[in-house]
Amino acid sequence: MPHVITRHCVGTCDTVCAQVCPVECIHGPIAHATLRSVPAAERGVRFPGVQLYIDPDECIDCGCCVQECPVSAIHMDCDVPLELRDDIEANARFFGRRRR
């Protein structure tokens, strides 16, 4: 089961999760280098509504990203809290897919 980045990432976009991913399956609408060039405290203002996503077809479920997320936004899709379950579909849609 792939991991999912929930809406708690919005405004944070700390790219350390992408840096530790061994298969480079974490992507977003803005290049990681661009996000990293902006101080963390300013990302929510400079990039409102932006978050990162995990490609469900590429994720190998290693969990490396989970412990690196400073806002605990990453969960296995079967463990996403009920109030954030819509984020599973949003994650799949980002990659132009329907939830499996």
Coordinates of C-alpha atoms in Angstrom, one line a residue:
M1 CA 0.0 0.0 0.0
P2 CA 1.5 3.3 -1.0
H3 CA 2.0 6.3 1.3
V4 CA 0.0 9.5 0.9
I5 CA 0.9 13.1 1.7
T6 CA -2.1 14.8 3.3
R7 CA -3.2 18.4 3.3
H8 CA -1.1 19.0 6.4
C9 CA 1.8 19.5 3.9
V10 CA 0.1 22.6 2.5
G11 CA 2.1 25.7 3.4
T12 CA 5.0 23.7 4.7
C13 CA 6.3 21.8 1.6
D14 CA 9.5 20.7 3.4
T15 CA 11.2 18.7 0.7
V16 CA 13.3 16.6 3.0
C17 CA 10.9 13.7 2.4
A18 CA 11.7 13.9 -1.3
Q19 CA 15.4 14.0 -0.6
V20 CA 15.3 10.7 1.4
C21 CA 13.0 8.9 -1.0
P22 CA 15.1 6.1 -2.7
V23 CA 12.8 6.0 -5.8
E24 CA 12.1 9.7 -6.2
C25 CA 8.4 9.3 -6.2
I26 CA 7.6 12.5 -4.3
H27 CA 6.6 15.3 -6.6
G28 CA 4.7 18.6 -6.6
P29 CA 3.5 21.4 -8.9
I30 CA 6.7 23.4 -8.0
A31 CA 10.2 22.1 -8.4
H32 CA 11.9 21.0 -5.2
A33 CA 14.8 23.3 -5.8
T34 CA 12.5 26.2 -6.0
L35 CA 10.7 25.3 -2.8
R36 CA 14.1 24.8 -1.0
S37 CA 15.2 28.3 -2.2
V38 CA 12.5 29.9 -0.1
P39 CA 12.8 30.0 3.7
A40 CA 10.4 27.5 5.3
A41 CA 8.5 30.2 7.1
E42 CA 7.7 32.0 3.8
R43 CA 6.6 28.9 1.7
G44 CA 3.0 29.1 2.7
V45 CA 2.8 32.8 1.6
R46 CA 4.8 32.4 -1.6
F47 CA 3.2 29.2 -2.6
P48 CA -0.4 29.2 -1.2
G49 CA -2.2 25.9 -1.3
V50 CA 0.8 24.0 -2.6
Q51 CA 1.8 20.6 -1.3
L52 CA 3.8 17.6 -2.3
Y53 CA 2.4 14.2 -3.5
I54 CA 3.5 10.6 -3.6
D55 CA 3.1 8.7 -6.9
P56 CA 1.1 5.6 -5.8
D57 CA 2.6 3.6 -8.7
E58 CA 6.2 4.4 -7.8
C59 CA 6.1 4.3 -4.0
I60 CA 7.8 1.1 -2.6
D61 CA 6.4 1.7 0.9
C62 CA 9.8 1.9 2.5
G63 CA 8.6 4.6 5.0
C64 CA 11.7 6.7 4.8
C65 CA 9.7 9.8 4.2
V66 CA 7.4 9.4 7.2
Q67 CA 9.8 10.1 9.9
E68 CA 11.3 13.0 8.0
C69 CA 8.1 15.0 7.6
P70 CA 8.1 17.9 10.2
V71 CA 4.3 18.1 10.2
S72 CA 3.4 14.4 10.2
A73 CA 1.6 14.7 6.9
I74 CA 2.6 11.3 5.5
H75 CA 0.7 8.1 6.2
M76 CA 0.2 4.7 4.6
D77 CA -3.0 5.0 2.6
C78 CA -4.8 2.5 4.9
D79 CA -3.8 4.6 8.0
V80 CA -4.8 8.0 6.8
P81 CA -7.0 9.6 9.5
L82 CA -10.7 9.6 8.7
E83 CA -10.9 13.4 8.4
L84 CA -8.1 13.3 5.8
R85 CA -9.3 10.3 3.7
D86 CA -10.2 12.7 0.7
D87 CA -6.5 13.3 0.4
I88 CA -5.9 9.8 -0.9
E89 CA -8.0 10.6 -4.0
A90 CA -6.5 14.1 -4.3
N91 CA -3.0 12.5 -4.3
A92 CA -4.0 10.0 -7.1
R93 CA -5.7 12.9 -9.1
F94 CA -2.4 14.9 -9.0
F95 CA -0.9 12.1 -11.1
G96 CA -3.9 11.8 -13.3
R97 CA -5.1 8.5 -11.9
R98 CA -8.1 7.2 -10.0
R99 CA -7.6 5.6 -6.7
R100 CA -6.8 1.9 -7.0

